[in-house]
């Protein structure tokens, strides 16, 4: 699938490759301004990831792959004989950019494996791998969209959390891709989206993407989710994932666990949508997942930042939802109903 094909699927592209480098849509500025910034070094790409210019586990992995291409290009230009050794610093800085998103490490591993057989200029071969990662993610999104839409047949109202659309992926989306596919089948009547504090990805990004597709959506405060579920307007909660453990526990945007607990109490089902690259088979259970914590200043009013302040803030970016609270995990390789170590092991045999 070419870059032209990617643009044909979604008018919104978080990442574009050009001869100048990786063009990143600065998502911090949306929905007010649509600004692409070009990064021509691996360190620049890592900073774009860490600063939330690019976000969403699949998009982070894709960006990191392109970051390796940029690092290899610079290292080979400096010292053609020793570029593989020189690029190790770039791998390290990319790996540190976001510790919870497993797609980042999956993509870096794929790029490292490809390096072993390269002789001469590494850029053509590594760029081909990075583009394949990008294109494969889009293809996975489209497949998951159809599988998830099959499950949501007859569902009138869904609730989603954070942003899981084209902005967070190679194009189309994971959870939002399922919502798009369901809407196109004519079944879905209303999408509800949480604000998703503190970065407001739902308020700024998800409703903007839905608006671009003319899909009716209602925004609500995170704290209003329980009252919405009690009303009967929502039949499924549909979310993405940043890391899935081998037993089916899911790390996702902070607030997902709360929604899972609320959904179970109100008889609402929970669907997690993510490519198999998000499954971390080396992590047995959710308790082993390192949860990123960001700067408290993202939460605190400036008045509380003085040296004599006694006010602090706790700012975890993700939480972990136990598999027991999840009704279905949808991947491009198939659907895992009622995830458990046994049902997840069956998925592993199908994953590419």
One Martini backbone bead per residue (centre of mass of N, CA, C, O) as a GRO file, in nm:
protein
  352
    1UNK     BB    1   0.094   0.037   0.025
    2UNK     BB    2   0.073   0.356  -0.039
    3UNK     BB    3   0.067   0.685   0.044
    4UNK     BB    4  -0.178   0.733  -0.133
    5UNK     BB    5  -0.353   0.514   0.005
    6UNK     BB    6  -0.350   0.637   0.285
    7UNK     BB    7  -0.494   0.906   0.200
    8UNK     BB    8  -0.757   0.761   0.096
    9UNK     BB    9  -0.855   0.660   0.381
   10UNK     BB   10  -0.726   0.934   0.513
   11UNK     BB   11  -0.709   1.279   0.566
   12UNK     BB   12  -0.554   1.192   0.821
   13UNK     BB   13  -0.200   1.249   0.902
   14UNK     BB   14   0.050   1.207   1.134
   15UNK     BB   15   0.248   1.080   0.904
   16UNK     BB   16   0.532   1.181   0.690
   17UNK     BB   17   0.738   1.108   0.421
   18UNK     BB   18   1.053   1.258   0.326
   19UNK     BB   19   1.356   1.367   0.219
   20UNK     BB   20   1.380   1.555   0.481
   21UNK     BB   21   1.177   1.361   0.653
   22UNK     BB   22   0.968   1.372   0.929
   23UNK     BB   23   0.627   1.439   0.924
   24UNK     BB   24   0.461   1.608   1.196
   25UNK     BB   25   0.168   1.625   1.355
   26UNK     BB   26   0.076   1.865   1.582
   27UNK     BB   27  -0.145   1.766   1.834
   28UNK     BB   28  -0.138   2.014   2.033
   29UNK     BB   29  -0.294   2.216   1.812
   30UNK     BB   30  -0.541   2.066   1.822
   31UNK     BB   31  -0.801   2.199   1.625
   32UNK     BB   32  -0.688   2.483   1.539
   33UNK     BB   33  -0.407   2.360   1.419
   34UNK     BB   34  -0.240   2.246   1.110
   35UNK     BB   35   0.090   2.124   1.185
   36UNK     BB   36   0.393   2.059   1.029
   37UNK     BB   37   0.689   1.885   1.131
   38UNK     BB   38   1.036   1.851   1.064
   39UNK     BB   39   1.243   1.557   1.106
   40UNK     BB   40   1.616   1.472   1.075
   41UNK     BB   41   1.629   1.311   1.352
   42UNK     BB   42   1.617   1.089   1.605
   43UNK     BB   43   1.601   1.296   1.836
   44UNK     BB   44   1.359   1.450   1.721
   45UNK     BB   45   1.159   1.215   1.727
   46UNK     BB   46   1.176   1.160   2.030
   47UNK     BB   47   1.069   1.442   2.109
   48UNK     BB   48   0.795   1.414   1.964
   49UNK     BB   49   0.702   1.184   2.147
   50UNK     BB   50   0.750   1.303   2.439
   51UNK     BB   51   0.571   1.579   2.362
   52UNK     BB   52   0.302   1.480   2.193
   53UNK     BB   53   0.293   1.522   1.888
   54UNK     BB   54   0.310   1.215   1.901
   55UNK     BB   55   0.050   0.958   1.937
   56UNK     BB   56   0.010   0.649   1.994
   57UNK     BB   57   0.127   0.344   1.967
   58UNK     BB   58   0.146   0.299   1.657
   59UNK     BB   59   0.269   0.580   1.585
   60UNK     BB   60   0.521   0.550   1.757
   61UNK     BB   61   0.640   0.308   1.605
   62UNK     BB   62   0.659   0.444   1.329
   63UNK     BB   63   0.835   0.683   1.410
   64UNK     BB   64   1.075   0.513   1.511
   65UNK     BB   65   1.144   0.384   1.242
   66UNK     BB   66   1.213   0.653   1.103
   67UNK     BB   67   1.430   0.732   1.308
   68UNK     BB   68   1.631   0.512   1.221
   69UNK     BB   69   1.674   0.613   0.938
   70UNK     BB   70   1.796   0.885   1.023
   71UNK     BB   71   2.029   0.768   1.188
   72UNK     BB   72   2.159   0.605   0.955
   73UNK     BB   73   2.211   0.837   0.763
   74UNK     BB   74   2.405   0.992   0.951
   75UNK     BB   75   2.609   0.763   1.024
   76UNK     BB   76   2.697   0.696   0.730
   77UNK     BB   77   2.803   0.980   0.661
   78UNK     BB   78   3.028   0.979   0.883
   79UNK     BB   79   3.062   0.632   0.898
   80UNK     BB   80   3.042   0.366   0.694
   81UNK     BB   81   3.196   0.138   0.875
   82UNK     BB   82   3.031   0.232   1.177
   83UNK     BB   83   2.711   0.278   1.187
   84UNK     BB   84   2.600   0.052   1.378
   85UNK     BB   85   2.738   0.164   1.633
   86UNK     BB   86   2.639   0.469   1.618
   87UNK     BB   87   2.314   0.400   1.643
   88UNK     BB   88   2.270   0.320   1.943
   89UNK     BB   89   2.191   0.597   2.060
   90UNK     BB   90   1.925   0.615   1.902
   91UNK     BB   91   1.785   0.373   2.022
   92UNK     BB   92   1.790   0.477   2.314
   93UNK     BB   93   1.629   0.745   2.279
   94UNK     BB   94   1.374   0.613   2.163
   95UNK     BB   95   1.315   0.414   2.403
   96UNK     BB   96   1.275   0.664   2.618
   97UNK     BB   97   1.021   0.830   2.521
   98UNK     BB   98   0.806   0.568   2.575
   99UNK     BB   99   0.762   0.299   2.800
  100UNK     BB  100   0.461   0.165   2.745
  101UNK     BB  101   0.476   0.148   2.437
  102UNK     BB  102   0.529  -0.146   2.266
  103UNK     BB  103   0.554  -0.061   1.965
  104UNK     BB  104   0.826   0.071   1.991
  105UNK     BB  105   0.994  -0.194   2.046
  106UNK     BB  106   0.897  -0.355   1.805
  107UNK     BB  107   1.010  -0.163   1.588
  108UNK     BB  108   1.305  -0.162   1.680
  109UNK     BB  109   1.348  -0.467   1.641
  110UNK     BB  110   1.294  -0.473   1.337
  111UNK     BB  111   1.523  -0.279   1.259
  112UNK     BB  112   1.757  -0.440   1.383
  113UNK     BB  113   1.721  -0.699   1.221
  114UNK     BB  114   1.767  -0.564   0.939
  115UNK     BB  115   2.066  -0.464   0.981
  116UNK     BB  116   2.236  -0.731   0.974
  117UNK     BB  117   2.216  -0.759   0.633
  118UNK     BB  118   2.356  -0.489   0.580
  119UNK     BB  119   2.519  -0.342   0.296
  120UNK     BB  120   2.597  -0.039   0.303
  121UNK     BB  121   2.348   0.151   0.235
  122UNK     BB  122   2.072   0.160   0.466
  123UNK     BB  123   1.825   0.329   0.374
  124UNK     BB  124   1.653   0.166   0.171
  125UNK     BB  125   1.594  -0.080   0.359
  126UNK     BB  126   1.482   0.076   0.611
  127UNK     BB  127   1.258   0.231   0.465
  128UNK     BB  128   1.101  -0.020   0.376
  129UNK     BB  129   1.034  -0.115   0.663
  130UNK     BB  130   0.890   0.139   0.766
  131UNK     BB  131   0.670   0.134   0.549
  132UNK     BB  132   0.560  -0.144   0.624
  133UNK     BB  133   0.470  -0.073   0.906
  134UNK     BB  134   0.271   0.144   0.816
  135UNK     BB  135   0.096  -0.030   0.619
  136UNK     BB  136   0.025  -0.263   0.815
  137UNK     BB  137  -0.134  -0.090   1.014
  138UNK     BB  138  -0.357  -0.009   0.823
  139UNK     BB  139  -0.452  -0.294   0.753
  140UNK     BB  140  -0.524  -0.366   1.045
  141UNK     BB  141  -0.737  -0.151   1.089
  142UNK     BB  142  -0.936  -0.250   0.872
  143UNK     BB  143  -0.976  -0.532   0.989
  144UNK     BB  144  -1.074  -0.447   1.273
  145UNK     BB  145  -1.318  -0.285   1.183
  146UNK     BB  146  -1.480  -0.535   1.082
  147UNK     BB  147  -1.471  -0.716   1.333
  148UNK     BB  148  -1.601  -0.509   1.527
  149UNK     BB  149  -1.864  -0.458   1.364
  150UNK     BB  150  -1.979  -0.739   1.401
  151UNK     BB  151  -2.019  -0.709   1.712
  152UNK     BB  152  -2.192  -0.421   1.682
  153UNK     BB  153  -2.438  -0.531   1.585
  154UNK     BB  154  -2.712  -0.323   1.686
  155UNK     BB  155  -2.563  -0.089   1.795
  156UNK     BB  156  -2.633   0.251   1.907
  157UNK     BB  157  -2.416   0.293   2.155
  158UNK     BB  158  -2.095   0.452   2.214
  159UNK     BB  159  -1.788   0.451   2.407
  160UNK     BB  160  -1.497   0.660   2.416
  161UNK     BB  161  -1.134   0.684   2.467
  162UNK     BB  162  -0.958   0.904   2.370
  163UNK     BB  163  -0.731   0.845   2.088
  164UNK     BB  164  -0.792   0.596   1.795
  165UNK     BB  165  -0.714   0.706   1.523
  166UNK     BB  166  -0.533   0.834   1.271
  167UNK     BB  167  -0.352   0.992   1.482
  168UNK     BB  168  -0.262   0.696   1.635
  169UNK     BB  169  -0.183   0.588   1.345
  170UNK     BB  170  -0.154   0.486   1.007
  171UNK     BB  171  -0.470   0.476   0.984
  172UNK     BB  172  -0.820   0.511   1.087
  173UNK     BB  173  -0.792   0.290   1.333
  174UNK     BB  174  -0.905   0.124   1.603
  175UNK     BB  175  -1.156   0.199   1.771
  176UNK     BB  176  -1.236   0.416   1.556
  177UNK     BB  177  -1.246   0.213   1.325
  178UNK     BB  178  -1.487   0.054   1.430
  179UNK     BB  179  -1.677   0.295   1.432
  180UNK     BB  180  -1.659   0.360   1.133
  181UNK     BB  181  -1.758   0.083   1.026
  182UNK     BB  182  -2.030   0.084   1.174
  183UNK     BB  183  -2.141   0.344   1.051
  184UNK     BB  184  -2.127   0.246   0.746
  185UNK     BB  185  -2.357   0.022   0.808
  186UNK     BB  186  -2.599   0.188   0.977
  187UNK     BB  187  -2.626   0.129   1.300
  188UNK     BB  188  -2.516   0.375   1.425
  189UNK     BB  189  -2.615   0.672   1.621
  190UNK     BB  190  -2.394   0.711   1.872
  191UNK     BB  191  -2.115   0.897   1.994
  192UNK     BB  192  -1.911   0.880   2.283
  193UNK     BB  193  -1.682   1.121   2.439
  194UNK     BB  194  -1.423   1.172   2.622
  195UNK     BB  195  -1.201   1.406   2.717
  196UNK     BB  196  -0.930   1.318   2.850
  197UNK     BB  197  -0.754   1.363   3.094
  198UNK     BB  198  -0.526   1.630   3.063
  199UNK     BB  199  -0.506   1.640   2.722
  200UNK     BB  200  -0.778   1.611   2.563
  201UNK     BB  201  -0.815   1.396   2.324
  202UNK     BB  202  -1.121   1.387   2.294
  203UNK     BB  203  -1.186   1.697   2.268
  204UNK     BB  204  -0.965   1.752   2.031
  205UNK     BB  205  -0.957   1.474   1.842
  206UNK     BB  206  -1.201   1.283   1.823
  207UNK     BB  207  -1.427   1.488   1.749
  208UNK     BB  208  -1.275   1.589   1.502
  209UNK     BB  209  -1.269   1.328   1.341
  210UNK     BB  210  -1.575   1.278   1.341
  211UNK     BB  211  -1.642   1.545   1.199
  212UNK     BB  212  -1.493   1.480   0.933
  213UNK     BB  213  -1.704   1.217   0.899
  214UNK     BB  214  -1.995   1.285   1.003
  215UNK     BB  215  -2.014   1.178   1.307
  216UNK     BB  216  -2.210   1.160   1.561
  217UNK     BB  217  -2.121   1.346   1.864
  218UNK     BB  218  -2.059   1.323   2.226
  219UNK     BB  219  -1.942   1.516   2.479
  220UNK     BB  220  -1.776   1.429   2.794
  221UNK     BB  221  -1.708   1.407   3.099
  222UNK     BB  222  -1.546   1.175   3.268
  223UNK     BB  223  -1.751   1.193   3.527
  224UNK     BB  224  -2.020   1.112   3.333
  225UNK     BB  225  -2.021   0.804   3.260
  226UNK     BB  226  -2.208   0.669   3.468
  227UNK     BB  227  -2.466   0.830   3.398
  228UNK     BB  228  -2.479   0.736   3.106
  229UNK     BB  229  -2.502   0.432   3.156
  230UNK     BB  230  -2.764   0.446   3.328
  231UNK     BB  231  -2.945   0.550   3.078
  232UNK     BB  232  -2.878   0.339   2.820
  233UNK     BB  233  -2.701   0.468   2.571
  234UNK     BB  234  -2.486   0.239   2.634
  235UNK     BB  235  -2.335  -0.082   2.513
  236UNK     BB  236  -2.036   0.018   2.445
  237UNK     BB  237  -1.692   0.003   2.510
  238UNK     BB  238  -1.430   0.161   2.306
  239UNK     BB  239  -1.082   0.075   2.295
  240UNK     BB  240  -0.757   0.084   2.329
  241UNK     BB  241  -0.387   0.024   2.329
  242UNK     BB  242  -0.043   0.007   2.463
  243UNK     BB  243  -0.068  -0.273   2.633
  244UNK     BB  244  -0.058  -0.636   2.620
  245UNK     BB  245  -0.077  -0.900   2.798
  246UNK     BB  246  -0.068  -1.247   2.794
  247UNK     BB  247  -0.351  -1.247   2.979
  248UNK     BB  248  -0.517  -0.958   2.884
  249UNK     BB  249  -0.410  -0.727   3.002
  250UNK     BB  250  -0.462  -0.355   2.996
  251UNK     BB  251  -0.288  -0.083   2.873
  252UNK     BB  252  -0.414   0.251   2.913
  253UNK     BB  253  -0.556   0.520   2.938
  254UNK     BB  254  -0.636   0.706   3.174
  255UNK     BB  255  -0.964   0.566   3.277
  256UNK     BB  256  -1.022   0.278   3.172
  257UNK     BB  257  -1.066   0.127   3.436
  258UNK     BB  258  -1.308   0.288   3.526
  259UNK     BB  259  -1.487   0.210   3.283
  260UNK     BB  260  -1.483  -0.095   3.336
  261UNK     BB  261  -1.623  -0.090   3.610
  262UNK     BB  262  -1.877   0.060   3.519
  263UNK     BB  263  -1.966  -0.136   3.298
  264UNK     BB  264  -2.009  -0.386   3.476
  265UNK     BB  265  -2.228  -0.259   3.661
  266UNK     BB  266  -2.418  -0.172   3.389
  267UNK     BB  267  -2.396  -0.391   3.147
  268UNK     BB  268  -2.144  -0.307   2.986
  269UNK     BB  269  -1.937  -0.346   2.725
  270UNK     BB  270  -1.585  -0.441   2.648
  271UNK     BB  271  -1.359  -0.309   2.399
  272UNK     BB  272  -1.047  -0.403   2.253
  273UNK     BB  273  -0.826  -0.228   2.017
  274UNK     BB  274  -0.548  -0.408   1.861
  275UNK     BB  275  -0.264  -0.492   1.753
  276UNK     BB  276  -0.031  -0.746   1.786
  277UNK     BB  277   0.204  -0.535   1.849
  278UNK     BB  278   0.069  -0.478   2.148
  279UNK     BB  279   0.162  -0.751   2.230
  280UNK     BB  280   0.328  -0.871   2.530
  281UNK     BB  281   0.460  -1.182   2.567
  282UNK     BB  282   0.679  -1.110   2.804
  283UNK     BB  283   0.419  -1.023   2.962
  284UNK     BB  284   0.217  -1.183   3.180
  285UNK     BB  285   0.112  -0.916   3.340
  286UNK     BB  286   0.000  -0.607   3.437
  287UNK     BB  287   0.196  -0.581   3.694
  288UNK     BB  288   0.460  -0.563   3.484
  289UNK     BB  289   0.384  -0.283   3.396
  290UNK     BB  290   0.512   0.018   3.300
  291UNK     BB  291   0.402   0.327   3.426
  292UNK     BB  292   0.371   0.629   3.316
  293UNK     BB  293   0.500   0.944   3.445
  294UNK     BB  294   0.429   1.275   3.453
  295UNK     BB  295   0.437   1.594   3.488
  296UNK     BB  296   0.276   1.776   3.731
  297UNK     BB  297   0.245   2.046   3.558
  298UNK     BB  298   0.001   1.933   3.385
  299UNK     BB  299  -0.197   1.992   3.650
  300UNK     BB  300  -0.083   2.244   3.774
  301UNK     BB  301  -0.110   2.537   3.892
  302UNK     BB  302   0.117   2.792   3.908
  303UNK     BB  303   0.059   2.863   4.215
  304UNK     BB  304   0.184   2.553   4.296
  305UNK     BB  305   0.513   2.592   4.198
  306UNK     BB  306   0.641   2.681   4.436
  307UNK     BB  307   0.884   2.620   4.680
  308UNK     BB  308   0.644   2.658   4.921
  309UNK     BB  309   0.473   2.435   4.830
  310UNK     BB  310   0.232   2.162   4.936
  311UNK     BB  311   0.162   2.092   4.638
  312UNK     BB  312   0.081   1.809   4.445
  313UNK     BB  313   0.115   1.554   4.175
  314UNK     BB  314  -0.050   1.282   4.008
  315UNK     BB  315   0.063   1.150   3.663
  316UNK     BB  316  -0.067   0.909   3.521
  317UNK     BB  317  -0.116   0.785   3.185
  318UNK     BB  318  -0.187   0.498   3.290
  319UNK     BB  319  -0.370   0.189   3.304
  320UNK     BB  320  -0.495  -0.132   3.434
  321UNK     BB  321  -0.693  -0.382   3.286
  322UNK     BB  322  -0.848  -0.650   3.357
  323UNK     BB  323  -0.949  -0.920   3.180
  324UNK     BB  324  -1.222  -0.970   3.343
  325UNK     BB  325  -1.340  -0.676   3.213
  326UNK     BB  326  -1.321  -0.813   2.924
  327UNK     BB  327  -1.496  -0.915   2.629
  328UNK     BB  328  -1.294  -0.793   2.393
  329UNK     BB  329  -1.026  -0.864   2.162
  330UNK     BB  330  -0.920  -0.679   1.879
  331UNK     BB  331  -0.762  -0.809   1.592
  332UNK     BB  332  -0.622  -0.891   1.285
  333UNK     BB  333  -0.614  -1.214   1.384
  334UNK     BB  334  -0.856  -1.165   1.586
  335UNK     BB  335  -1.083  -1.272   1.841
  336UNK     BB  336  -1.095  -1.223   2.199
  337UNK     BB  337  -1.289  -1.383   2.415
  338UNK     BB  338  -1.252  -1.360   2.722
  339UNK     BB  339  -0.973  -1.305   2.834
  340UNK     BB  340  -0.687  -1.530   2.864
  341UNK     BB  341  -0.426  -1.726   2.864
  342UNK     BB  342  -0.560  -1.928   2.666
  343UNK     BB  343  -0.683  -1.731   2.448
  344UNK     BB  344  -0.414  -1.583   2.392
  345UNK     BB  345  -0.252  -1.829   2.290
  346UNK     BB  346  -0.424  -1.862   2.033
  347UNK     BB  347  -0.343  -1.590   1.909
  348UNK     BB  348  -0.036  -1.634   1.881
  349UNK     BB  349  -0.067  -1.846   1.645
  350UNK     BB  350  -0.190  -1.611   1.441
  351UNK     BB  351   0.024  -1.420   1.454
  352UNK     BB  352   0.269  -1.243   1.261
   0.00000   0.00000   0.00000
